[in-house]
Structures are given as C-alpha cells and as structure tokens.
Short mmCIF file of C-alpha atoms in Angstrom, two decimals:
data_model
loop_
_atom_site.label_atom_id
_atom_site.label_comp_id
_atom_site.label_asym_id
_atom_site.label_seq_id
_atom_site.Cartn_x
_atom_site.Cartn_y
_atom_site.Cartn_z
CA UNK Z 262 -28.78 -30.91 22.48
CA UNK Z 263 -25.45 -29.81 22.99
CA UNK Z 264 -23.86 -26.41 24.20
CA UNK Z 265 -22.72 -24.95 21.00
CA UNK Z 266 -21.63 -21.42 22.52
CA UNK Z 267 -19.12 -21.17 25.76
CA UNK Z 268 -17.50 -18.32 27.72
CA UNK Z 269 -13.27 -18.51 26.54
CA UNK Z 270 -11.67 -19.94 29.30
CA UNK Z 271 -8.84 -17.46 29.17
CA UNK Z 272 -11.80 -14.60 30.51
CA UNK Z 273 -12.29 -14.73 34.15
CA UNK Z 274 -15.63 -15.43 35.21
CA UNK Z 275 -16.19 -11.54 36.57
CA UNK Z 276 -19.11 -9.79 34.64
CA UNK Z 277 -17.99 -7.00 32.62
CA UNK Z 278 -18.39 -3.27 34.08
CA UNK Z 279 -19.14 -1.87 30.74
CA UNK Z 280 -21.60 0.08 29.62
CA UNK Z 281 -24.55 -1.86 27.54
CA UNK Z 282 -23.52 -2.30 24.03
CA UNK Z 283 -19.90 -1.69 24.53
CA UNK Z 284 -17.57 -3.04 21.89
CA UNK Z 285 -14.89 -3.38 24.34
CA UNK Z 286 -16.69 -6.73 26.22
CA UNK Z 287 -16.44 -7.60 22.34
CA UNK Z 288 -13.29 -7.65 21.66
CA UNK Z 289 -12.25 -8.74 25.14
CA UNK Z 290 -13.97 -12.06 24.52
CA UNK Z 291 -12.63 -12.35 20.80
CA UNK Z 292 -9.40 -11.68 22.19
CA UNK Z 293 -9.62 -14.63 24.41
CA UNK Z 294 -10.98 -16.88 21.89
CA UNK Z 295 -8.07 -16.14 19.76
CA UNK Z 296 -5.53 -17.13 23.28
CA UNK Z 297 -7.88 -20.20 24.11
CA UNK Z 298 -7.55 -21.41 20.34
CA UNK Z 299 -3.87 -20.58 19.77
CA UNK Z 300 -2.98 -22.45 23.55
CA UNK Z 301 -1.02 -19.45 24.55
CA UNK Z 302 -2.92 -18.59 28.05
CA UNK Z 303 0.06 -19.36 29.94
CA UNK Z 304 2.15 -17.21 28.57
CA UNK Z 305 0.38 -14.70 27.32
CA UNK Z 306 0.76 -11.19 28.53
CA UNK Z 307 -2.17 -8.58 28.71
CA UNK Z 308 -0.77 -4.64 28.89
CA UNK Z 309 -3.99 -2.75 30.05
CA UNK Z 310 -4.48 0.60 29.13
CA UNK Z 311 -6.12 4.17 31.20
CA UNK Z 312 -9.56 4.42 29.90
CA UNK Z 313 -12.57 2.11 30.23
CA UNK Z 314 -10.66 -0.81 29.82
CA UNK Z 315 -8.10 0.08 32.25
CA UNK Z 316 -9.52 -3.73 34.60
CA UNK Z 317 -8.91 -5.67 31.44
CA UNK Z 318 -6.65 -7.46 33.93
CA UNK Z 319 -9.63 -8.38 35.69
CA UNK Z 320 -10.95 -10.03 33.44
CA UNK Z 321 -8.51 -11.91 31.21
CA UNK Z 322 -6.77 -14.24 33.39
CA UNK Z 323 -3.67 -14.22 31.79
CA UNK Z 324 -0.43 -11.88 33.85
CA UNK Z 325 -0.99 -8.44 33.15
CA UNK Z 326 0.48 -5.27 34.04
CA UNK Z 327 -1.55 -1.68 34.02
CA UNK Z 328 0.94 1.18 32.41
CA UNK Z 329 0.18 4.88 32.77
CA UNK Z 330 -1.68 6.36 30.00
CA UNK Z 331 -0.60 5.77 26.72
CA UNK Z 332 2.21 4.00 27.42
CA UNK Z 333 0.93 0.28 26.72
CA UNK Z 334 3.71 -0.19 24.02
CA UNK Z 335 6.56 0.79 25.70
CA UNK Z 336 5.55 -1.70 28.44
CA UNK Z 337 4.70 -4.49 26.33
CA UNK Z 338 8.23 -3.76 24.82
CA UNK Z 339 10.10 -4.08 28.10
CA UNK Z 340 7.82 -7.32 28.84
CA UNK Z 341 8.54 -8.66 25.38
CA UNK Z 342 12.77 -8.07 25.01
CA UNK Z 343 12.95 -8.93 28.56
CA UNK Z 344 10.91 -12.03 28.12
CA UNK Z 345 11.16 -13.09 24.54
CA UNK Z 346 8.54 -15.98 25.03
CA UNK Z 347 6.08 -13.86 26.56
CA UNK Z 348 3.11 -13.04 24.08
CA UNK Z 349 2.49 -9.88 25.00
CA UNK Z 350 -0.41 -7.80 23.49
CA UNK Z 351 -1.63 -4.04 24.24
CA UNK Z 352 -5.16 -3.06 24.60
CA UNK Z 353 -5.76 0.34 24.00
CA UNK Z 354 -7.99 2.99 23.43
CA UNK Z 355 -8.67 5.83 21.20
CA UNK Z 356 -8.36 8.32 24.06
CA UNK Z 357 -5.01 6.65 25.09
CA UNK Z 358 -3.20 5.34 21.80
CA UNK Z 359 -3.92 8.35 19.45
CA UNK Z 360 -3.53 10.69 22.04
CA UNK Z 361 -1.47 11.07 24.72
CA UNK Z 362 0.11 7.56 23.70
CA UNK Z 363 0.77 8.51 19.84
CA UNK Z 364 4.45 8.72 20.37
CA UNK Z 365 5.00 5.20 22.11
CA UNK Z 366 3.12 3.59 19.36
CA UNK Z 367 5.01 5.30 16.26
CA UNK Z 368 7.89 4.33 17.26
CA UNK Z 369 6.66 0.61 19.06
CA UNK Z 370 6.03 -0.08 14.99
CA UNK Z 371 9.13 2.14 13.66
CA UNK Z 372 11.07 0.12 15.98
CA UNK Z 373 9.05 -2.95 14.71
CA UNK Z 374 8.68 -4.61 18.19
CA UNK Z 375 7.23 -8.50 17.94
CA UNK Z 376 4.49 -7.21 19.75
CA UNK Z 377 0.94 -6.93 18.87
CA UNK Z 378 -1.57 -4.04 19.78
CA UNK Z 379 -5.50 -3.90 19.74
CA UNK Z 380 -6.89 -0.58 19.19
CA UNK Z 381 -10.21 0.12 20.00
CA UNK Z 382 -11.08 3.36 18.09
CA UNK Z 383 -15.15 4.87 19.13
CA UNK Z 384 -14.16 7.95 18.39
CA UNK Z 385 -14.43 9.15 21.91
CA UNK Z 386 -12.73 9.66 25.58
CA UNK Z 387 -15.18 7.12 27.71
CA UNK Z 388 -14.27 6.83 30.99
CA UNK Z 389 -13.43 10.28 31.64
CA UNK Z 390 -16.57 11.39 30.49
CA UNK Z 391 -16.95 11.88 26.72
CA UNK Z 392 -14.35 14.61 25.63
CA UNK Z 393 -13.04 14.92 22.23
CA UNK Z 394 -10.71 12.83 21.26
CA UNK Z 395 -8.21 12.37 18.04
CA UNK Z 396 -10.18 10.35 16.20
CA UNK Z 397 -13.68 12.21 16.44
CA UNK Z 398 -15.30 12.70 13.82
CA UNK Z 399 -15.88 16.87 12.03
CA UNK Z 400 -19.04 17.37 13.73
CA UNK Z 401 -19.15 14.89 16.24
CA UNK Z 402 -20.67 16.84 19.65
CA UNK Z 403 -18.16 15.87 22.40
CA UNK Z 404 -18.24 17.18 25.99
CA UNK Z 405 -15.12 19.41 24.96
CA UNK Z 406 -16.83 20.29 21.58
CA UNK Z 407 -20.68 21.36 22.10
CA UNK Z 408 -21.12 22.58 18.81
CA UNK Z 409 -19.67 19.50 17.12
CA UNK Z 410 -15.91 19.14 16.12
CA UNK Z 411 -14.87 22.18 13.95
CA UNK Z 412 -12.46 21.78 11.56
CA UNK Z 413 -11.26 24.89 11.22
CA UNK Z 414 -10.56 24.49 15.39
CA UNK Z 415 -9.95 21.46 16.12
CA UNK Z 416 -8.37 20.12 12.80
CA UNK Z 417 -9.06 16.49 11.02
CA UNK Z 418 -9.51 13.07 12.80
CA UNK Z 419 -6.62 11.21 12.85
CA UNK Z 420 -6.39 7.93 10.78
CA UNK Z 421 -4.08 6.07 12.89
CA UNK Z 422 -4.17 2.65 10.71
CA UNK Z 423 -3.24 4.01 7.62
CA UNK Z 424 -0.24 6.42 9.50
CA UNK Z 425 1.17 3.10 10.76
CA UNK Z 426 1.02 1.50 7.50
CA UNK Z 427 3.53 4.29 6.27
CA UNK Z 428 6.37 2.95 8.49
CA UNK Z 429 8.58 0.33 7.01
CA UNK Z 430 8.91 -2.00 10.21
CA UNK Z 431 4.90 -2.26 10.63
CA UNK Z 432 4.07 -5.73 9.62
CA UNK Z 433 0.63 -6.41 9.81
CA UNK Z 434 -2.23 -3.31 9.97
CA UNK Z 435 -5.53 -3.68 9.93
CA UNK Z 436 -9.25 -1.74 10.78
CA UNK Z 437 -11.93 -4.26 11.56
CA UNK Z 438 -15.59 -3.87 13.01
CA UNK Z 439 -17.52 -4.91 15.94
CA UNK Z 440 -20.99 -4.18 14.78
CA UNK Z 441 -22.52 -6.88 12.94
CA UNK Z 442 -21.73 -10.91 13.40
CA UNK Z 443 -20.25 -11.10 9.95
CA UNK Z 444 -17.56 -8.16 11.02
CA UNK Z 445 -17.20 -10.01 14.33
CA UNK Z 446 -16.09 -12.69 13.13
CA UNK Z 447 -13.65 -11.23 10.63
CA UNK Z 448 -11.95 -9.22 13.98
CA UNK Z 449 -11.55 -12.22 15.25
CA UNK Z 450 -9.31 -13.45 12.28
CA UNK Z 451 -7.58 -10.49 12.33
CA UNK Z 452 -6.78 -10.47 16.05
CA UNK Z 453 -6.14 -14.07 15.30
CA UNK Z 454 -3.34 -13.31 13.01
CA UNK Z 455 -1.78 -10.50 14.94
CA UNK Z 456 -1.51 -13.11 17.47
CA UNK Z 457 0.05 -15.68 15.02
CA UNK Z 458 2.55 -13.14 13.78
CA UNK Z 459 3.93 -12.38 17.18
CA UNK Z 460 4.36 -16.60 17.91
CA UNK Z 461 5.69 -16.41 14.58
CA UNK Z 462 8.22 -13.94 15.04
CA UNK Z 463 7.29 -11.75 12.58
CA UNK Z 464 7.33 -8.29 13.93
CA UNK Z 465 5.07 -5.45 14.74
CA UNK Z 466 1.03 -6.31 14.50
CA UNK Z 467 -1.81 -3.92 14.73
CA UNK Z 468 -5.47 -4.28 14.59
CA UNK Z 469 -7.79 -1.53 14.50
CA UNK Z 470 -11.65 -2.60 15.84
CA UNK Z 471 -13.91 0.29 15.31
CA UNK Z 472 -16.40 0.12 18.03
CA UNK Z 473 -19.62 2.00 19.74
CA UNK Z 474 -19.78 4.21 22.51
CA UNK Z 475 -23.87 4.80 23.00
CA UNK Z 476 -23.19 6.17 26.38
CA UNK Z 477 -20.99 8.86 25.47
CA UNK Z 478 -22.26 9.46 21.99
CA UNK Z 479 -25.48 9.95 24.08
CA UNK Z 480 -27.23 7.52 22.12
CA UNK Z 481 -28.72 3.85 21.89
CA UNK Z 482 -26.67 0.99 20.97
CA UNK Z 483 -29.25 0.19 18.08
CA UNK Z 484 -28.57 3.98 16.97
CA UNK Z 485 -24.74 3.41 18.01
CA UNK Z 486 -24.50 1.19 15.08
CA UNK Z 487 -26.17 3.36 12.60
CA UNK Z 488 -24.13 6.05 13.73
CA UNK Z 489 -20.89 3.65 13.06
CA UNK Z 490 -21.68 2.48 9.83
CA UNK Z 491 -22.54 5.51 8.31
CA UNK Z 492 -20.40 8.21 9.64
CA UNK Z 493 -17.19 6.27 11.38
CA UNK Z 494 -17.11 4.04 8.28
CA UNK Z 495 -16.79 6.50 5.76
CA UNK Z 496 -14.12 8.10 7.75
CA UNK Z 497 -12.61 5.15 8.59
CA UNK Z 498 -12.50 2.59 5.97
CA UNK Z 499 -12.08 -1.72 7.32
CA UNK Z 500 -9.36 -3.27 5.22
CA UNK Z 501 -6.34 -4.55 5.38
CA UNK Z 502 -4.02 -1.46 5.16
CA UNK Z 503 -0.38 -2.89 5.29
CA UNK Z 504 0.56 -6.88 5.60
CA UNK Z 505 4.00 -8.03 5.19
CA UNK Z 506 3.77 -10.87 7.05
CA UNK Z 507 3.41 -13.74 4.41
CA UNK Z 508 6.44 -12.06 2.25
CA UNK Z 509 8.67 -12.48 5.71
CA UNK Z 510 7.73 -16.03 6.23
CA UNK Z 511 8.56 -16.84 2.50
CA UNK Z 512 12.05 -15.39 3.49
CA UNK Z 513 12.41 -17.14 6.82
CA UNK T 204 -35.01 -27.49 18.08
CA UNK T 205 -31.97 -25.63 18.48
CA UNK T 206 -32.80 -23.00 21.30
CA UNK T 207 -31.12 -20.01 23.50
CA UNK T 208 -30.48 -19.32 26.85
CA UNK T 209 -29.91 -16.18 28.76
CA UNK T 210 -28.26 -15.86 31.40
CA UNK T 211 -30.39 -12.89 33.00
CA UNK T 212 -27.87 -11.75 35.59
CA UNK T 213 -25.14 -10.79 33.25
CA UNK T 214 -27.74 -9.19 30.03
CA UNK T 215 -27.88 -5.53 30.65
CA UNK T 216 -30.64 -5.06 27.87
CA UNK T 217 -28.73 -3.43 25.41
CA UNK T 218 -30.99 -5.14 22.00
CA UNK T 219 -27.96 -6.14 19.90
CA UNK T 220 -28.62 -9.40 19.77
CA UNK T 221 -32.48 -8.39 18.82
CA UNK T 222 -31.19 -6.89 15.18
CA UNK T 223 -28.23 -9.81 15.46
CA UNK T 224 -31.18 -12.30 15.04
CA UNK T 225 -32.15 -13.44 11.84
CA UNK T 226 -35.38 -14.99 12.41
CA UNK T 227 -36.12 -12.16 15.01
CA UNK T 228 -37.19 -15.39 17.75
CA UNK T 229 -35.36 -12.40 20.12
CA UNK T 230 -37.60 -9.87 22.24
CA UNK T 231 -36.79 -7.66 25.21
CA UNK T 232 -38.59 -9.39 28.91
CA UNK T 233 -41.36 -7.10 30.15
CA UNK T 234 -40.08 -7.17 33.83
CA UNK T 235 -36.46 -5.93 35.46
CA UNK T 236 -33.83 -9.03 35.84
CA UNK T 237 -32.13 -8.73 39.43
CA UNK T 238 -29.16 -6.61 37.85
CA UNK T 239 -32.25 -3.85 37.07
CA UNK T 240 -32.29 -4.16 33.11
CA UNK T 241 -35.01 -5.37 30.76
CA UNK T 242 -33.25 -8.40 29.66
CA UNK T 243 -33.59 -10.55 26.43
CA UNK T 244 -35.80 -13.64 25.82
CA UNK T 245 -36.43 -16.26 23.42
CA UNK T 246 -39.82 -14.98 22.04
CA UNK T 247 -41.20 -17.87 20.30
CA UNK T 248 -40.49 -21.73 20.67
CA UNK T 249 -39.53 -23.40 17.50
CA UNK T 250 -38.26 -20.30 15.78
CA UNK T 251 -34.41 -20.61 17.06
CA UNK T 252 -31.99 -21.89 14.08
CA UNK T 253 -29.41 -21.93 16.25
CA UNK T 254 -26.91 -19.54 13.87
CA UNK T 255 -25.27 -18.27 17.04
CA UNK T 256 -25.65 -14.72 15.82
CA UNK T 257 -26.85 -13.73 18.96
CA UNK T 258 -23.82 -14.62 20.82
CA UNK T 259 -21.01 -13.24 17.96
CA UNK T 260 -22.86 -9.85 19.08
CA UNK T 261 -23.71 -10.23 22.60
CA UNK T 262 -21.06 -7.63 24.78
CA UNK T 263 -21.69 -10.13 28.11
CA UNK T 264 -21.54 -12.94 26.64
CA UNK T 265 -24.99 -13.93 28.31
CA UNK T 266 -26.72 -16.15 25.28
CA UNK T 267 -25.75 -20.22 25.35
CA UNK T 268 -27.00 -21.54 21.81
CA UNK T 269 -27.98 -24.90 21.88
CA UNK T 270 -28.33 -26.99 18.87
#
C-alpha cells in the first residue's frame, strides 16, 4: 500500500497558523502543487501580502519578499522587469487587493505585467479583526458594520474579477472555489494556468479563489461553506471571466 | 484496503474533511490531540475507498491516503 497523498515539496514543513477551516492553507498548498508540477521552485518568486497571509514566506520555500499593504503588484512588477526569469506571483487578500491595494492592481493588469496574482476573496478583513471590507456582502455583519452592510451606506460589493476583465491587457481572469474537492481541484487548474501563462510569456494572469472565513464570519467551517455557496456565490459567480491567452499563443 | 492517516499534531478539528468524505468512514476523536483540538479519525476499518477527498479539502494537509 502505497502513499497516494504527499505534502508539495515547494511548502516548508512549518504547520500553518491559520485559523481551522481556512481557505488560505488551501490555496497555499495548491499553489505549491502547481510550482512542484511545473519545476519552477527555483525560480519562483512569492510576493506576500498584509493580512493573514502576510508569513506566506514562511511557508513556501521559494524567495519571497513581504510589500506593504496592497502593494503586492507593484513589487512583483519590479521583481519581474528586473528579473525577467523570475516567476513571480502575488498572494493577496480581499482586505489588501480590493482595498487599499485596488490601484496597484488596475493598473498591474492595464499595464499587462507577465505576472500572475492569487486573490483570495472571504469577503472579510481577517487578521485585523473582521472589519468590513470591499467585497462584503449587503448584509453581511462585520465588526465595522453591526447591523449588516447597508447599501444605502456603505454602497455595493465590489466584483473585482469581472472589473479586471474590462481592461484590454488582462489576459487570463478567473473566480474559482475552495469549498468542495471538485472546486479544489478546478483552482488548482486555474492557478495552474496562471502559472503557465506567465512561463509562457503571455501577460497579466488573475485567479480569483473564493474562500471561508468561520472565525470572522463568527461561524463554523461546516456553516462557512453554506454561507459561501449560497450567499458569496450568488454574488460572486466561478467562471472564467476573460481568457486571451490561447488567441496570443496562436499569434506567437 | 485503501486507508487514511492523520497526522494528529497538525488537524485542528475543523470537520471538512467529515462532509469531504463520501462514504462518511470520517468521525471527530473523542479526546484532545496534543495541539488541544478534537482531531479526525478513520471511523470504521474497511470503509476507506481511498478517493483522496479528504485531503483535496483538508486546510493542514494532515490526511496521507493510502491505497
């Protein structure tokens, strides 16, 4: 009887400080599947993010760099002009990338940097405590919104895959799920081609994971996923929003 | 049989891998691990299929499916 499971050997062995249930230890091991399978741990570049994932460099052992909030793709495109061979990716949060980091990632994909960018979107600030973020949902209770999210207040949720997709240099844009095996392993393709785009020089990739936050939602991750699948789904719709990718390699 | 393993120091008892679980062969362990969470357990012998759900949905990567 043989092992068919095994920790990616592009994660350190250091156990994970996240909460239980947290879709970010998801997507940190997918994410080094993807740079175990595509051979790339040696030059692959990890930009870590402020939020809860701001010791992602402790625990991909690949070089990394930590930016200030929201500034992941401004780094990653220093890293990746400076160092063209570099595969440099961004790991980012709702908290950070829709909010105080919207501008550096407009124009990282109007600028159409060969970089690629993971998004975790739960609809939430985490580490700081459960505020209310960009992308929280009309009626989500927040820390910063007791009464739930009003929209008359606090306006709409922002859809950040679908603004992307609007920008002509955006290659490759697309919202995946971390709560069920089947939409696990569909991230992982789509991580898997973001990665694959950058080696391929084809420009700007993005990939949207929607994940849960039962700590800050002040819930169970068993009720986390409900809570995702009903109410962050219909708000935010998985699908492939823009991919220009196959088009460019026709051309190249 | 194909069969799990936990590792009991890194599960932190969150119950993903409980609903993951096809066959439900997955329960929670009656007694704290060292770490001070109810971990997970194979329930049954001879009910593992060895799908490797467990693991796609496992945050700590702490399940080892054999098969």
């Amino acid at each position: 009887m043989n092992a068919i499971t095994k920790r990616p050997s592009a994660l350190t062995e250091a156990q994970f400080h996240y909460c239980p249930g947290c879709g970010h230890s998801v997507v940190h091991r997918l994410t080094a599947e993807v740079i175990d399978e595509l051979n790339i741990k040696d030059r692959a570049v990890v930009v870590a993010p402020v939020g809860c994932a701001v010791f992602a460099d402790k625990y991909f052992d690949v070089d990394s760099i930590q930016g200030p909030h929201g500034r992941g793709p401004a780094i990653a495109t220093g890293i990746k002009r400076a160092k063209p061979d570099s595969i440099v990716f961004s790991y980012q949060g709702d908290g950070d990338l829709a909010s105080i980091g919207m501008a550096e990632i407009v124009h990282a994909a109007a600028r159409g940097e060969n970089i690629t960018v993971i998004f975790i979107n739960n609809t939430i600030y985490g580490m700081t405590g459960g505020q209310m973020a960009p992308t929280t949902l009309v009626g989500q209770v927040a820390t910063t919104a007791p009464k739930g999210r009003n929209e008359k207040l606090q306006g709409n949720p922002i859809n950040v895959s679908e603004m992307l997709a609007q920008l002509k240099s955006a290659k490759y844009i697309e919202r995946v799920s971390s709560d069920s095996a089947p939409n696990i392993i569909k991230a992982k393709k789509a991580i898997k081609k973001a990665f694959q785009n950058q080696i391929d020089g084809l420009g700007f990739s993005f990939v949207e994971v929607l994940s849960i936050c039962p700590t800050n939602w002040g819930t169970t991750p068993l009720k986390g996923l409900d809570f995702l699948r009903e109410k962050m789904m219909a708000q935010y719709p998985l699908g492939v929003f823009k991919d220009v990718t196959a088009a460019n390699k026709e051309g190249k | 049989m194909p069969k799990i393993e936990v590792n009991e120091a890194r599960c932190k008892g969150c119950q993903l891998c409980t609903k993951a679980c096809p066959k439900q062969c997955i329960e929670m362990s009656d007694t704290f691990s060292t770490t001070g969470y109810y971990p997970a357990r194979l329930a049954k012998q001879d009910c593992c299929i060895g799908c490797g759900m467990c693991f796609q949905v496992c945050p700590d990567i702490a399940i080892t499916v054999f098969r």
